[in-house]
XYZ file of C-alpha atoms in Angstrom:
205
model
C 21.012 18.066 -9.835
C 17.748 17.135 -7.914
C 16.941 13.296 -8.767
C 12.867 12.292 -10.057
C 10.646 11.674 -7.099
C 9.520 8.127 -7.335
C 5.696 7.766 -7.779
C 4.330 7.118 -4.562
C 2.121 3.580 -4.803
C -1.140 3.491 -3.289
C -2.053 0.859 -1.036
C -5.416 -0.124 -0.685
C -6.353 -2.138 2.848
C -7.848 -5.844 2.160
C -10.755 -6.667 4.555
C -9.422 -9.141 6.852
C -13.131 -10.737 6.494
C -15.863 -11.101 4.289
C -18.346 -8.352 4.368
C -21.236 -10.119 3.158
C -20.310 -13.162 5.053
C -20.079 -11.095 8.373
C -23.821 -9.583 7.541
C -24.707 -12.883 7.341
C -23.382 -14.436 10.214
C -24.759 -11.169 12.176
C -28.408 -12.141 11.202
C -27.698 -15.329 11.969
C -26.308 -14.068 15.799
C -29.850 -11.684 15.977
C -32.061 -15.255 15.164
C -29.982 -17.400 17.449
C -30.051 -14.608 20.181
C -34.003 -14.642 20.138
C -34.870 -18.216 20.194
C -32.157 -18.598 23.169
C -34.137 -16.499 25.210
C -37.433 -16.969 24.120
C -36.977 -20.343 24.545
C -36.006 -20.591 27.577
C -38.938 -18.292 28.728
C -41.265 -20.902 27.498
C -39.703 -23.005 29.441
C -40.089 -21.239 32.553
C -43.038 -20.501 31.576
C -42.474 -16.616 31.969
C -45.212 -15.144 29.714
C -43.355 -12.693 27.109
C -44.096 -10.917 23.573
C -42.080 -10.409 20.922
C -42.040 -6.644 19.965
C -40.428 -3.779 18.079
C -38.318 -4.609 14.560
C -38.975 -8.557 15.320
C -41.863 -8.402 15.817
C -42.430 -6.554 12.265
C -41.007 -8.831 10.431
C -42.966 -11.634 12.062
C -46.189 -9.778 11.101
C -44.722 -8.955 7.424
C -43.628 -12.144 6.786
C -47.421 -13.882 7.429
C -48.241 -11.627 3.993
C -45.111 -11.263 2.069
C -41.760 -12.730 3.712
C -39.652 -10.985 0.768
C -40.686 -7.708 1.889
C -39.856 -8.623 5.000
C -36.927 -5.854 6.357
C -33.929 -6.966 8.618
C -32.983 -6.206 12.076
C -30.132 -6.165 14.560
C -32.472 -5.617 17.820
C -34.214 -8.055 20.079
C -37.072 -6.941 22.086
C -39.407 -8.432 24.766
C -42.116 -7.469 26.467
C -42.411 -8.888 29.939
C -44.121 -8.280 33.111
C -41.816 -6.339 35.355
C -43.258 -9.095 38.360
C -41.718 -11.856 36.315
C -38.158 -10.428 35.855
C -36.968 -13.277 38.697
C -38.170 -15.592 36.286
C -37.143 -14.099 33.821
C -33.880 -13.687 35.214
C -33.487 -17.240 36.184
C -34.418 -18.188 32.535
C -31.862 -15.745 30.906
C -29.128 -17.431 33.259
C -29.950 -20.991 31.844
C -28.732 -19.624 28.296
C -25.757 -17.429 29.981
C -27.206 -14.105 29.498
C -27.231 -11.927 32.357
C -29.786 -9.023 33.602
C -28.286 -5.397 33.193
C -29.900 -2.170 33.764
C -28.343 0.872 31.680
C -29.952 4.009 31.431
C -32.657 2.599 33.324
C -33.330 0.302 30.562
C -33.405 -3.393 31.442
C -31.352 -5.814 28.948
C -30.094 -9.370 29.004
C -26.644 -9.960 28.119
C -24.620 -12.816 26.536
C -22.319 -13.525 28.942
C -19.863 -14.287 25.952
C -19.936 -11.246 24.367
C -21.802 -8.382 27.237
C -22.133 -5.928 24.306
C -25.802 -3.941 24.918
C -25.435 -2.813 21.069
C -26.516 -7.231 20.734
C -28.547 -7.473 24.308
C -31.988 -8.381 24.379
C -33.780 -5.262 25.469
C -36.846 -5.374 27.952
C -40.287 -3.564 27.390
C -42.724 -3.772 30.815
C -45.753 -4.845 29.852
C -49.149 -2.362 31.689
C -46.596 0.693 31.626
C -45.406 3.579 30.040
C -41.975 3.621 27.812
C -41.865 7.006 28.181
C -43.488 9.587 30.968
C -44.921 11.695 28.150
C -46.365 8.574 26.174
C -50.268 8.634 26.336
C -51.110 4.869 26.843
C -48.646 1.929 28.146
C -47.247 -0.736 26.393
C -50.058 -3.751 26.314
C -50.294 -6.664 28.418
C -48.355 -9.781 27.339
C -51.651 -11.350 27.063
C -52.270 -9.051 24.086
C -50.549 -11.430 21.876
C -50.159 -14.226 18.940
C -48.319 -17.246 17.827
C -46.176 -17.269 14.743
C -43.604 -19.235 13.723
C -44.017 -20.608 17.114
C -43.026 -17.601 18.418
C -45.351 -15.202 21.041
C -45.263 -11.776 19.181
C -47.576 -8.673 20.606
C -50.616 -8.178 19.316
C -50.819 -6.163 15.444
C -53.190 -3.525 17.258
C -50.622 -4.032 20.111
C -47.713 -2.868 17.501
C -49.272 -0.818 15.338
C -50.144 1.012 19.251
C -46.381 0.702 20.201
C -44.998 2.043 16.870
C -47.082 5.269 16.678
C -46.653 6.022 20.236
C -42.761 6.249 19.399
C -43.286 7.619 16.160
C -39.532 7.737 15.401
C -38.435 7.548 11.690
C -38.229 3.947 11.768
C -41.192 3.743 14.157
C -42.980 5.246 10.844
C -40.896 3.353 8.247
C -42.001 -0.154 10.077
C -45.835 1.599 9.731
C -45.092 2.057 6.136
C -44.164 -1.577 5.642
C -47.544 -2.677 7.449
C -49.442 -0.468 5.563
C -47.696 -1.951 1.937
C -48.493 -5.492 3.023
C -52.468 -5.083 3.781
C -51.390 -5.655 7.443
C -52.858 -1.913 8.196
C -55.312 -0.498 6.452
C -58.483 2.606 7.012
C -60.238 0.391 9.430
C -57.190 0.163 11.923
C -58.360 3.855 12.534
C -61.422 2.890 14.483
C -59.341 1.199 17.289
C -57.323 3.794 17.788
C -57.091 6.769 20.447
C -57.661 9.767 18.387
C -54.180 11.092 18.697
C -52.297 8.075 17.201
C -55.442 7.468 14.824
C -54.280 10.925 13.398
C -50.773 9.770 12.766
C -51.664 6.609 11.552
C -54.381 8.489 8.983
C -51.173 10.707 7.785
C -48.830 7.714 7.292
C -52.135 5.862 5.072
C -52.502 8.810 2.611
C -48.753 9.702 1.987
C -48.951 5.733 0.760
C -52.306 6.382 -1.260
C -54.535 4.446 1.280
């Protein structure tokens, strides 16, 4: 006589953490990670610019900080002729200078993860061999929140050179605040004035 099988009893895993308190504290790693390092530049006085997803939300948040969008990268522009200064200012905060993929990051010595490093853009050259223009100068640049980020021409320049989908998505929040608009077109290369003109009339501009 073959006995009843027994109901089998799912078991469903319990996060050993908070998710919402672990997004949190990760923002709050991204925001410590930056002022560490730009403030130690300032006080080596090692010229630097904030760019890329930081920089964004710096410019966003001088219009509208709610539409302001998160993110987990950190990136500087510096003159590659100050990277001993630079160097010498990451050590003071216990990050240390890595090149990977010929990209050049600083590293918390803590926790030498590049996924959290603070990634390096040289000012005066290209990104990319098959970008048009370089990146601009670190001169090309303006306070906020006490805080040297790029230039908007500067990172509206940067963004459409990349033109990756959130190259274009960071455009599209520009554009929604007022920070870009039809006259940004003028002081443009033609090329990226082109792209920039397609990302204004897909938003009604």
């Amino acid at each position: 006589m073959n006995r009843p099988i027994a109901p089998t009893k799912t078991v469903v895993p319990i996060a050993k953490e908070d998710p919402w308190g672990a997004y949190a504290m990760s923002l709050d790693d991204v925001t410590d990670r930056l002022r560490r390092i730009t403030g130690a530049l300032a006080e080596k006085s090692v010229p630097y610019a904030v760019v890329g997803g930081q920089a964004v939300a710096l410019w966003v948040a001088t219009k509208e900080p709610a539409a302001v969008r998160t993110t987990k990268d950190v990136d500087l522009l510096i003159r590659r002729d100050d990277l001993p200064r630079a160097r010498a200012a990451a050590l003071s905060v216990e990050m240390d200078y890595f090149e990977v993929m010929g990209v050049g990051m600083f590293l918390d010595r803590q926790a030498p993860n590049p996924r959290h490093a603070v990634h390096l853009v040289w000012a005066g050259e290209k990104v990319r061999p098959e970008y048009e223009s370089p990146s601009p100068d670190v001169d090309q640049h303006q306070t906020i929140a006490d805080l040297s980020a790029v230039s908007l021409l500067g990172l509206v320049s940067m963004k459409l050179l990349a033109n990756r989908d959130q190259d274009r998505v960071h455009l599209r929040d520009m554009i929604d605040v007022g920070l870009v608009d039809r006259k940004t077109l003028g002081q443009l290369p033609a090329s990226l004035a082109k792209r920039l003109e397609a990302l204004l009339s897909e938003s009604g501009r």
